Amino acid sequence: MKKIQLSYSEREELCALLFPEVRESCEEIEARFPPRDLKEGAVVSRMAPSPTGFVHLGNLVQGLTSERMCHQSEGVLFLRVEDTDAKREVPGAIETLIQTLAHYGISFDEGATLEGDFGHYGPYRQRARKDLYHVFAKKLLLEGLAYPCFCTEEELSDIHNRQEQNKENFGYYGKWAVWRDAPMAEIRKALDEGFPWVLRIRSTGSIENKIAFTDLIKGKMELTENDIDHVLLKSDGIPTYHFAHAVDDHLMHTTHVVRGDEWLPSLPFHLQLFRALGFRVPKYLHIGPLMKMDGTSKRKLSKRRDPELALTYYKAEGFPIRSVYEYILTILNSNFEDWRRANPNLPASEFPFSYKKMNPAGSLFEYMKLVDVSKNVISKMTAREVYEEICAWTEEFDPELFALLKADPEKALAILSIGRGGQKPRKDLGTWSEVRSYLSFFYRPLFVSEEAMPSHVSREDTAAVLNAYRALYCEGDDADTWFQKITDLAVSLGFAAKPKEYKASPESFKGHVGDVSMVLRIAVTGKSASPDLYSVMKILGKEEVLSRLDQALSKL
Ligand code: GLU
């Protein structure tokens, strides 16, 4: 590797030319970001999403992993908005980002909020930290570890083409890095002529060398050193992700960097940067991708092909936040399900989350499993909680149902109380979008008779059941009397009182009590499957029950 050409005084001159506005020293900056006063072993981590307008399940997986690690260790979790790529930023994306994360209940101790920054280590939006990056960029320049490069797009693509022809590795490195050893006179001339410049690292790495590294999720690995003179500051003075990552995570005292494993190829460069800057290297956890089954093989979830990657999808489908949260724990920690079975009523936040249980290769996303987890979560909620959640959801996604729920909260609560609260609560609902079909029959304007009467009960018998029951139904009956009346009715019409009796001698009966109940169920609810019919009738009230029996009779 050739020695740097510029003398110390030339580098001093260059610093003054490139960073005339930098007055502070690195030491002064460091003093503004003192070490955090936390107990031994406390994890400091962050979510550092880019405001591209798309918040995805991967963000949540990463956020939840960091969140658990921080909060289980009495550490600090902060939100840093990585807005260095202005071209990719969508208007309103920062607000969407902050709102979406808040919706999913990731609670930050500091960072960017809708009202501005909160905490002592800000600003928490990278574009607002430009001055800080320049102080450290200037230090690298002075130490001969960085240099300005004036290459145009055309020159860079020319280098690329020549590398292709020569079958050499691509990139700006070694002999291809034309500004790496440029003499001061040439740099001065380019600056005088007003050429835009970027700042590049003067890499001392070689692809011949390997670095041993331990990632907390991936385990021991061997990385190839970085030999590319990557860009640190772009021509508008804004840092690249890499440079901002090193400076920010150092100044913010991040102990653990948790991120997607698409960043693994950049890791050698990051390690090099931390060393060049004299920073302690944080611990890294690179999370494997989310995958799904496609036929018999697994593939990564893709933004283009899989709507379920976007977090907005879960909101629109009506998955409660707690369900998504528990599902993510289920796929991240293989022992979560056992823990949940052993502790059915503890909040998920009490689960001892461990990054050691994460699969280095990534997790498999299964929609049906999510629905199952969600059914479990919803079955444990109180009727009031469900009511509140469905009001919030329907207000946005089903205004007609929202109006009915709001008009009579007592009725809605009675409906939602059916089968809830006991040892074995019903697991009817997996998402709030299923609520309409689950309870619409309770509301006259939404009631439709969806299913035909059972075909194995004759038209005459169906009519007889409906007519007789009309006369028998009494709103004040308790559950036992109610059922006894149906049994008596069944027997009087020639049906067996018990399915067992019928099975023992089918030729002696028209059917059994279940068939009679089914006729009544379909008449009253329009469906062959419904919550407990006694409770249903109670909530509907006598007038409505009789009117539905009449309606069913008239349709025969
Ligand atoms: N802004 C990066 C991203 O959105 C953050 C990666 C990291 O957590 O360091 O992928």
Tab-separated table of N, CA and C in Angstrom, residues 314-450:
chain	number	residue	atom	x	y	z
A	314	TYR	N	-51.567	-5.674	8.483
A	314	TYR	CA	-52.074	-6.269	9.727
A	314	TYR	C	-53.128	-5.381	10.367
A	315	LYS	N	-52.949	-4.099	10.178
A	315	LYS	CA	-53.923	-3.163	10.725
A	315	LYS	C	-55.233	-3.315	9.931
A	316	ALA	N	-55.108	-3.326	8.615
A	316	ALA	CA	-56.308	-3.412	7.782
A	316	ALA	C	-57.036	-4.753	7.987
A	317	GLU	N	-56.289	-5.822	8.156
A	317	GLU	CA	-56.903	-7.136	8.402
A	317	GLU	C	-57.549	-7.183	9.778
A	318	GLY	N	-57.116	-6.272	10.638
A	318	GLY	CA	-57.680	-6.237	11.983
A	318	GLY	C	-57.032	-7.217	12.947
A	319	PHE	N	-55.727	-7.386	12.842
A	319	PHE	CA	-55.043	-8.182	13.863
A	319	PHE	C	-54.760	-7.271	15.060
A	320	PRO	N	-55.158	-7.680	16.240
A	320	PRO	CA	-54.803	-6.860	17.399
A	320	PRO	C	-53.288	-6.778	17.530
A	321	ILE	N	-52.837	-5.666	18.055
A	321	ILE	CA	-51.392	-5.473	18.228
A	321	ILE	C	-50.793	-6.618	19.042
A	322	ARG	N	-51.521	-7.005	20.089
A	322	ARG	CA	-51.003	-8.075	20.958
A	322	ARG	C	-50.805	-9.381	20.195
A	323	SER	N	-51.672	-9.619	19.202
A	323	SER	CA	-51.543	-10.852	18.427
A	323	SER	C	-50.274	-10.821	17.585
A	324	VAL	N	-50.046	-9.689	16.931
A	324	VAL	CA	-48.856	-9.573	16.086
A	324	VAL	C	-47.614	-9.699	16.967
A	325	TYR	N	-47.685	-9.051	18.108
A	325	TYR	CA	-46.571	-9.080	19.060
A	325	TYR	C	-46.271	-10.530	19.497
A	326	GLU	N	-47.326	-11.244	19.888
A	326	GLU	CA	-47.118	-12.640	20.338
A	326	GLU	C	-46.648	-13.517	19.188
A	327	TYR	N	-47.170	-13.216	18.000
A	327	TYR	CA	-46.767	-14.043	16.863
A	327	TYR	C	-45.271	-13.846	16.575
A	328	ILE	N	-44.841	-12.605	16.653
A	328	ILE	CA	-43.410	-12.360	16.393
A	328	ILE	C	-42.559	-13.065	17.451
A	329	LEU	N	-43.010	-13.013	18.689
A	329	LEU	CA	-42.267	-13.760	19.720
A	329	LEU	C	-42.257	-15.251	19.381
A	330	THR	N	-43.388	-15.752	18.880
A	330	THR	CA	-43.486	-17.175	18.522
A	330	THR	C	-42.464	-17.558	17.466
A	331	ILE	N	-42.299	-16.682	16.462
A	331	ILE	CA	-41.355	-17.081	15.410
A	331	ILE	C	-39.900	-16.750	15.767
A	332	LEU	N	-39.714	-15.837	16.719
A	332	LEU	CA	-38.319	-15.483	17.046
A	332	LEU	C	-37.699	-16.395	18.095
A	333	ASN	N	-38.518	-16.806	19.049
A	333	ASN	CA	-37.964	-17.639	20.129
A	333	ASN	C	-38.697	-18.975	20.145
A	334	SER	N	-37.950	-20.031	19.848
A	334	SER	CA	-38.571	-21.346	19.677
A	334	SER	C	-39.264	-21.823	20.956
A	335	ASN	N	-38.892	-21.275	22.111
A	335	ASN	CA	-39.496	-21.742	23.369
A	335	ASN	C	-40.689	-20.896	23.806
A	336	PHE	N	-41.063	-19.909	22.987
A	336	PHE	CA	-42.163	-19.039	23.417
A	336	PHE	C	-43.470	-19.800	23.568
A	337	GLU	N	-43.772	-20.699	22.616
A	337	GLU	CA	-45.057	-21.403	22.678
A	337	GLU	C	-45.191	-22.261	23.937
A	338	ASP	N	-44.095	-22.921	24.316
A	338	ASP	CA	-44.138	-23.727	25.547
A	338	ASP	C	-44.378	-22.822	26.748
A	339	TRP	N	-43.678	-21.692	26.729
A	339	TRP	CA	-43.840	-20.741	27.841
A	339	TRP	C	-45.291	-20.272	27.910
A	340	ARG	N	-45.881	-19.990	26.752
A	340	ARG	CA	-47.252	-19.491	26.710
A	340	ARG	C	-48.230	-20.544	27.251
A	341	ARG	N	-47.977	-21.810	26.889
A	341	ARG	CA	-48.843	-22.883	27.395
A	341	ARG	C	-48.738	-23.002	28.915
A	342	ALA	N	-47.514	-22.824	29.411
A	342	ALA	CA	-47.316	-22.945	30.853
A	342	ALA	C	-47.814	-21.707	31.598
A	343	ASN	N	-47.873	-20.588	30.912
A	343	ASN	CA	-48.286	-19.327	31.547
A	343	ASN	C	-49.371	-18.651	30.723
A	344	PRO	N	-50.556	-19.297	30.657
A	344	PRO	CA	-51.560	-18.776	29.717
A	344	PRO	C	-52.004	-17.353	30.014
A	345	ASN	N	-51.885	-16.932	31.258
A	345	ASN	CA	-52.460	-15.627	31.582
A	345	ASN	C	-51.450	-14.515	31.841
A	346	LEU	N	-50.158	-14.823	31.706
A	346	LEU	CA	-49.171	-13.759	31.942
A	346	LEU	C	-49.059	-12.868	30.710
A	347	PRO	N	-48.792	-11.580	30.918
A	347	PRO	CA	-48.560	-10.735	29.727
A	347	PRO	C	-47.298	-11.205	28.996
A	348	ALA	N	-47.318	-11.116	27.670
A	348	ALA	CA	-46.179	-11.610	26.877
A	348	ALA	C	-44.880	-10.912	27.266
A	349	SER	N	-45.002	-9.706	27.808
A	349	SER	CA	-43.787	-8.956	28.167
A	349	SER	C	-43.020	-9.656	29.292
A	350	GLU	N	-43.654	-10.634	29.956
A	350	GLU	CA	-42.917	-11.342	31.021
A	350	GLU	C	-42.108	-12.523	30.496
A	351	PHE	N	-42.285	-12.821	29.230
A	351	PHE	CA	-41.518	-13.926	28.648
A	351	PHE	C	-40.030	-13.547	28.610
A	352	PRO	N	-39.166	-14.437	29.108
A	352	PRO	CA	-37.725	-14.107	29.067
A	352	PRO	C	-37.171	-14.286	27.653
A	353	PHE	N	-37.241	-13.239	26.882
A	353	PHE	CA	-36.777	-13.270	25.493
A	353	PHE	C	-35.263	-13.445	25.455
A	354	SER	N	-34.794	-14.244	24.498
A	354	SER	CA	-33.343	-14.379	24.382
A	354	SER	C	-32.925	-14.439	22.913
A	355	TYR	N	-31.968	-13.606	22.558
A	355	TYR	CA	-31.477	-13.641	21.172
A	355	TYR	C	-30.823	-14.985	20.864
A	356	LYS	N	-30.442	-15.704	21.921
A	356	LYS	CA	-29.777	-17.002	21.707
A	356	LYS	C	-30.725	-18.022	21.088
A	357	LYS	N	-32.032	-17.776	21.233
A	357	LYS	CA	-33.010	-18.727	20.682
A	357	LYS	C	-33.400	-18.361	19.250
A	358	MET	N	-32.785	-17.335	18.705
A	358	MET	CA	-33.174	-16.935	17.350
A	358	MET	C	-32.471	-17.800	16.311
A	359	ASN	N	-33.206	-18.087	15.244
A	359	ASN	CA	-32.646	-18.941	14.198
A	359	ASN	C	-31.748	-18.093	13.284
A	360	PRO	N	-30.461	-18.421	13.208
A	360	PRO	CA	-29.548	-17.604	12.383
A	360	PRO	C	-29.993	-17.525	10.922
A	361	ALA	N	-30.722	-18.557	10.468
A	361	ALA	CA	-31.120	-18.575	9.052
A	361	ALA	C	-32.394	-17.778	8.789
A	362	GLY	N	-33.045	-17.301	9.857
A	362	GLY	CA	-34.269	-16.520	9.661
A	362	GLY	C	-35.501	-17.283	10.131
A	363	SER	N	-36.652	-16.643	10.032
A	363	SER	CA	-37.883	-17.249	10.552
A	363	SER	C	-38.893	-17.448	9.434
A	364	LEU	N	-39.734	-18.460	9.654
A	364	LEU	CA	-40.762	-18.769	8.671
A	364	LEU	C	-42.062	-18.077	9.066
A	365	PHE	N	-42.607	-17.322	8.143
A	365	PHE	CA	-43.872	-16.635	8.385
A	365	PHE	C	-45.015	-17.499	7.864
A	366	GLU	N	-46.002	-17.782	8.745
A	366	GLU	CA	-47.165	-18.589	8.312
A	366	GLU	C	-48.437	-17.876	8.745
A	367	TYR	N	-49.228	-17.478	7.764
A	367	TYR	CA	-50.435	-16.705	8.051
A	367	TYR	C	-51.379	-17.452	8.998
A	368	MET	N	-51.580	-18.743	8.738
A	368	MET	CA	-52.540	-19.486	9.550
A	368	MET	C	-52.085	-19.599	11.008
A	369	LYS	N	-50.788	-19.634	11.171
A	369	LYS	CA	-50.253	-19.698	12.530
A	369	LYS	C	-50.528	-18.364	13.240
A	370	LEU	N	-50.366	-17.290	12.507
A	370	LEU	CA	-50.659	-15.975	13.065
A	370	LEU	C	-52.129	-15.912	13.502
A	371	VAL	N	-53.027	-16.432	12.652
A	371	VAL	CA	-54.452	-16.416	12.993
A	371	VAL	C	-54.697	-17.241	14.264
A	372	ASP	N	-54.039	-18.372	14.358
A	372	ASP	CA	-54.183	-19.228	15.551
A	372	ASP	C	-53.744	-18.511	16.812
A	373	VAL	N	-52.560	-17.886	16.717
A	373	VAL	CA	-52.038	-17.142	17.867
A	373	VAL	C	-53.039	-16.047	18.238
A	374	SER	N	-53.555	-15.409	17.202
A	374	SER	CA	-54.467	-14.298	17.422
A	374	SER	C	-55.772	-14.772	18.077
A	375	LYS	N	-56.269	-15.935	17.658
A	375	LYS	CA	-57.500	-16.464	18.264
A	375	LYS	C	-57.304	-16.664	19.761
A	376	ASN	N	-56.143	-17.155	20.080
A	376	ASN	CA	-55.818	-17.375	21.469
A	376	ASN	C	-55.783	-16.057	22.243
A	377	VAL	N	-55.123	-15.086	21.636
A	377	VAL	CA	-54.985	-13.772	22.285
A	377	VAL	C	-56.373	-13.155	22.487
A	378	ILE	N	-57.198	-13.192	21.436
A	378	ILE	CA	-58.514	-12.547	21.521
A	378	ILE	C	-59.406	-13.283	22.535
A	379	SER	N	-59.258	-14.613	22.597
A	379	SER	CA	-60.113	-15.374	23.519
A	379	SER	C	-59.833	-14.992	24.976
A	380	LYS	N	-58.655	-14.435	25.225
A	380	LYS	CA	-58.308	-14.064	26.612
A	380	LYS	C	-58.701	-12.633	26.953
A	381	MET	N	-59.128	-11.884	25.941
A	381	MET	CA	-59.475	-10.479	26.209
A	381	MET	C	-60.837	-10.420	26.891
A	382	THR	N	-61.087	-9.359	27.628
A	382	THR	CA	-62.420	-9.186	28.203
A	382	THR	C	-63.338	-8.657	27.093
A	383	ALA	N	-64.656	-8.802	27.331
A	383	ALA	CA	-65.616	-8.317	26.339
A	383	ALA	C	-65.411	-6.811	26.115
A	384	ARG	N	-65.110	-6.112	27.166
A	384	ARG	CA	-64.909	-4.655	27.066
A	384	ARG	C	-63.690	-4.344	26.170
A	385	GLU	N	-62.605	-5.099	26.380
A	385	GLU	CA	-61.415	-4.873	25.538
A	385	GLU	C	-61.722	-5.133	24.065
A	386	VAL	N	-62.429	-6.247	23.835
A	386	VAL	CA	-62.768	-6.579	22.453
A	386	VAL	C	-63.646	-5.469	21.880
A	387	TYR	N	-64.622	-5.048	22.673
A	387	TYR	CA	-65.539	-4.000	22.201
A	387	TYR	C	-64.736	-2.762	21.794
A	388	GLU	N	-63.815	-2.373	22.655
A	388	GLU	CA	-63.055	-1.165	22.333
A	388	GLU	C	-62.206	-1.329	21.084
A	389	GLU	N	-61.587	-2.481	20.990
A	389	GLU	CA	-60.743	-2.710	19.801
A	389	GLU	C	-61.583	-2.751	18.518
A	390	ILE	N	-62.753	-3.409	18.607
A	390	ILE	CA	-63.521	-3.490	17.353
A	390	ILE	C	-64.153	-2.152	17.001
A	391	CYS	N	-64.450	-1.353	18.017
A	391	CYS	CA	-64.955	-0.006	17.703
A	391	CYS	C	-63.864	0.769	16.959
A	392	ALA	N	-62.637	0.692	17.483
A	392	ALA	CA	-61.540	1.436	16.841
A	392	ALA	C	-61.330	0.941	15.412
A	393	TRP	N	-61.420	-0.372	15.240
A	393	TRP	CA	-61.161	-0.928	13.905
A	393	TRP	C	-62.307	-0.609	12.938
A	394	THR	N	-63.551	-0.832	13.411
A	394	THR	CA	-64.685	-0.606	12.498
A	394	THR	C	-64.836	0.875	12.167
A	395	GLU	N	-64.482	1.731	13.093
A	395	GLU	CA	-64.598	3.166	12.808
A	395	GLU	C	-63.817	3.502	11.534
A	396	GLU	N	-62.658	2.859	11.387
A	396	GLU	CA	-61.847	3.125	10.204
A	396	GLU	C	-62.243	2.241	9.012
A	397	PHE	N	-62.582	0.989	9.279
A	397	PHE	CA	-62.719	0.047	8.160
A	397	PHE	C	-64.143	-0.451	7.883
A	398	ASP	N	-65.086	-0.222	8.805
A	398	ASP	CA	-66.452	-0.714	8.580
A	398	ASP	C	-67.446	0.221	9.297
A	399	PRO	N	-67.633	1.415	8.744
A	399	PRO	CA	-68.439	2.435	9.436
A	399	PRO	C	-69.876	1.990	9.727
A	400	GLU	N	-70.445	1.155	8.878
A	400	GLU	CA	-71.825	0.706	9.115
A	400	GLU	C	-71.910	-0.102	10.414
A	401	LEU	N	-70.967	-1.032	10.573
A	401	LEU	CA	-70.958	-1.848	11.783
A	401	LEU	C	-70.601	-0.982	12.995
A	402	PHE	N	-69.696	-0.048	12.788
A	402	PHE	CA	-69.296	0.849	13.867
A	402	PHE	C	-70.519	1.560	14.443
A	403	ALA	N	-71.377	2.068	13.560
A	403	ALA	CA	-72.553	2.816	14.017
A	403	ALA	C	-73.456	1.914	14.865
A	404	LEU	N	-73.621	0.658	14.443
A	404	LEU	CA	-74.485	-0.257	15.200
A	404	LEU	C	-73.873	-0.591	16.571
A	405	LEU	N	-72.575	-0.768	16.588
A	405	LEU	CA	-71.904	-1.114	17.853
A	405	LEU	C	-71.977	0.050	18.828
A	406	LYS	N	-71.827	1.237	18.292
A	406	LYS	CA	-71.820	2.435	19.136
A	406	LYS	C	-73.221	2.771	19.652
A	407	ALA	N	-74.224	2.426	18.830
A	407	ALA	CA	-75.588	2.811	19.185
A	407	ALA	C	-76.072	2.061	20.430
A	408	ASP	N	-75.567	0.845	20.640
A	408	ASP	CA	-76.034	0.063	21.781
A	408	ASP	C	-74.870	-0.735	22.389
A	409	PRO	N	-74.029	-0.045	23.161
A	409	PRO	CA	-72.844	-0.726	23.720
A	409	PRO	C	-73.220	-1.924	24.596
A	410	GLU	N	-74.355	-1.810	25.321
A	410	GLU	CA	-74.739	-2.914	26.210
A	410	GLU	C	-74.987	-4.188	25.414
A	411	LYS	N	-75.699	-4.024	24.295
A	411	LYS	CA	-75.983	-5.188	23.452
A	411	LYS	C	-74.673	-5.776	22.920
A	412	ALA	N	-73.801	-4.892	22.424
A	412	ALA	CA	-72.532	-5.387	21.870
A	412	ALA	C	-71.731	-6.127	22.940
A	413	LEU	N	-71.728	-5.575	24.142
A	413	LEU	CA	-70.970	-6.234	25.224
A	413	LEU	C	-71.587	-7.587	25.564
A	414	ALA	N	-72.922	-7.664	25.534
A	414	ALA	CA	-73.581	-8.952	25.817
A	414	ALA	C	-73.197	-9.976	24.744
A	415	ILE	N	-73.165	-9.540	23.494
A	415	ILE	CA	-72.786	-10.453	22.402
A	415	ILE	C	-71.349	-10.933	22.604
A	416	LEU	N	-70.492	-9.995	22.898
A	416	LEU	CA	-69.069	-10.340	23.007
A	416	LEU	C	-68.764	-11.132	24.269
A	417	SER	N	-69.704	-11.141	25.208
A	417	SER	CA	-69.478	-11.904	26.445
A	417	SER	C	-69.783	-13.388	26.270
A	418	ILE	N	-70.499	-13.733	25.200
A	418	ILE	CA	-70.867	-15.146	25.023
A	418	ILE	C	-69.596	-15.999	24.921
A	419	GLY	N	-69.527	-17.005	25.762
A	419	GLY	CA	-68.406	-17.951	25.698
A	419	GLY	C	-67.068	-17.364	26.127
A	420	ARG	N	-67.089	-16.230	26.791
A	420	ARG	CA	-65.840	-15.570	27.192
A	420	ARG	C	-65.651	-15.694	28.700
A	421	GLY	N	-64.437	-15.798	29.142
A	421	GLY	CA	-64.186	-15.690	30.580
A	421	GLY	C	-64.012	-17.011	31.308
A	422	GLY	N	-64.547	-18.122	30.776
A	422	GLY	CA	-64.435	-19.388	31.521
A	422	GLY	C	-63.071	-20.043	31.353
A	423	GLN	N	-63.000	-21.310	31.750
A	423	GLN	CA	-61.749	-22.066	31.638
A	423	GLN	C	-61.352	-22.272	30.181
A	424	LYS	N	-62.396	-22.540	29.358
A	424	LYS	CA	-62.122	-22.808	27.944
A	424	LYS	C	-62.867	-21.791	27.091
A	425	PRO	N	-62.342	-20.591	26.990
A	425	PRO	CA	-63.068	-19.569	26.222
A	425	PRO	C	-63.127	-19.930	24.735
A	426	ARG	N	-64.212	-19.484	24.090
A	426	ARG	CA	-64.356	-19.770	22.656
A	426	ARG	C	-63.285	-19.039	21.868
A	427	LYS	N	-62.873	-19.654	20.769
A	427	LYS	CA	-61.832	-19.034	19.939
A	427	LYS	C	-62.392	-18.753	18.555
A	428	ASP	N	-63.458	-17.961	18.528
A	428	ASP	CA	-64.113	-17.707	17.246
A	428	ASP	C	-63.374	-16.695	16.379
A	429	LEU	N	-62.785	-15.717	17.027
A	429	LEU	CA	-62.267	-14.584	16.257
A	429	LEU	C	-60.746	-14.567	16.186
A	430	GLY	N	-60.229	-14.404	14.979
A	430	GLY	CA	-58.775	-14.263	14.808
A	430	GLY	C	-58.413	-12.843	14.406
A	431	THR	N	-59.343	-12.172	13.737
A	431	THR	CA	-59.091	-10.786	13.315
A	431	THR	C	-60.374	-9.981	13.472
A	432	TRP	N	-60.233	-8.687	13.537
A	432	TRP	CA	-61.430	-7.838	13.669
A	432	TRP	C	-62.228	-7.806	12.363
A	433	SER	N	-61.584	-8.180	11.267
A	433	SER	CA	-62.364	-8.186	10.022
A	433	SER	C	-63.351	-9.362	10.003
A	434	GLU	N	-63.177	-10.322	10.913
A	434	GLU	CA	-64.132	-11.439	10.985
A	434	GLU	C	-65.346	-11.106	11.850
A	435	VAL	N	-65.267	-9.980	12.542
A	435	VAL	CA	-66.325	-9.657	13.495
A	435	VAL	C	-67.670	-9.491	12.799
A	436	ARG	N	-67.662	-8.855	11.633
A	436	ARG	CA	-68.926	-8.606	10.931
A	436	ARG	C	-69.676	-9.922	10.702
A	437	SER	N	-68.988	-10.887	10.126
A	437	SER	CA	-69.728	-12.113	9.825
A	437	SER	C	-70.064	-12.872	11.108
A	438	TYR	N	-69.277	-12.659	12.148
A	438	TYR	CA	-69.533	-13.351	13.415
A	438	TYR	C	-70.801	-12.826	14.086
A	439	LEU	N	-70.981	-11.514	14.088
A	439	LEU	CA	-72.113	-11.008	14.878
A	439	LEU	C	-73.161	-10.230	14.092
A	440	SER	N	-73.037	-10.190	12.761
A	440	SER	CA	-73.969	-9.361	11.997
A	440	SER	C	-75.436	-9.793	12.210
A	441	PHE	N	-75.661	-11.107	12.411
A	441	PHE	CA	-77.058	-11.577	12.528
A	441	PHE	C	-77.769	-11.002	13.761
A	442	PHE	N	-77.001	-10.474	14.711
A	442	PHE	CA	-77.623	-9.876	15.893
A	442	PHE	C	-78.323	-8.552	15.554
A	443	TYR	N	-77.949	-8.002	14.403
A	443	TYR	CA	-78.464	-6.677	14.053
A	443	TYR	C	-79.415	-6.796	12.877
A	444	ARG	N	-80.643	-6.358	13.099
A	444	ARG	CA	-81.663	-6.523	12.075
A	444	ARG	C	-81.214	-5.996	10.704
A	445	PRO	N	-80.622	-4.818	10.638
A	445	PRO	CA	-80.265	-4.321	9.297
A	445	PRO	C	-79.221	-5.201	8.587
A	446	LEU	N	-78.468	-5.982	9.359
A	446	LEU	CA	-77.404	-6.798	8.735
A	446	LEU	C	-77.809	-8.270	8.588
A	447	PHE	N	-78.954	-8.630	9.190
A	447	PHE	CA	-79.321	-10.047	9.220
A	447	PHE	C	-79.697	-10.567	7.836
A	448	VAL	N	-79.028	-11.634	7.406
A	448	VAL	CA	-79.452	-12.324	6.188
A	448	VAL	C	-79.442	-13.816	6.480
A	449	SER	N	-80.417	-14.493	5.934
A	449	SER	CA	-80.459	-15.922	6.150
A	449	SER	C	-79.471	-16.552	5.176
A	450	GLU	N	-78.306	-16.948	5.705
A	450	GLU	CA	-77.236	-17.405	4.801
A	450	GLU	C	-77.373	-18.863	4.408
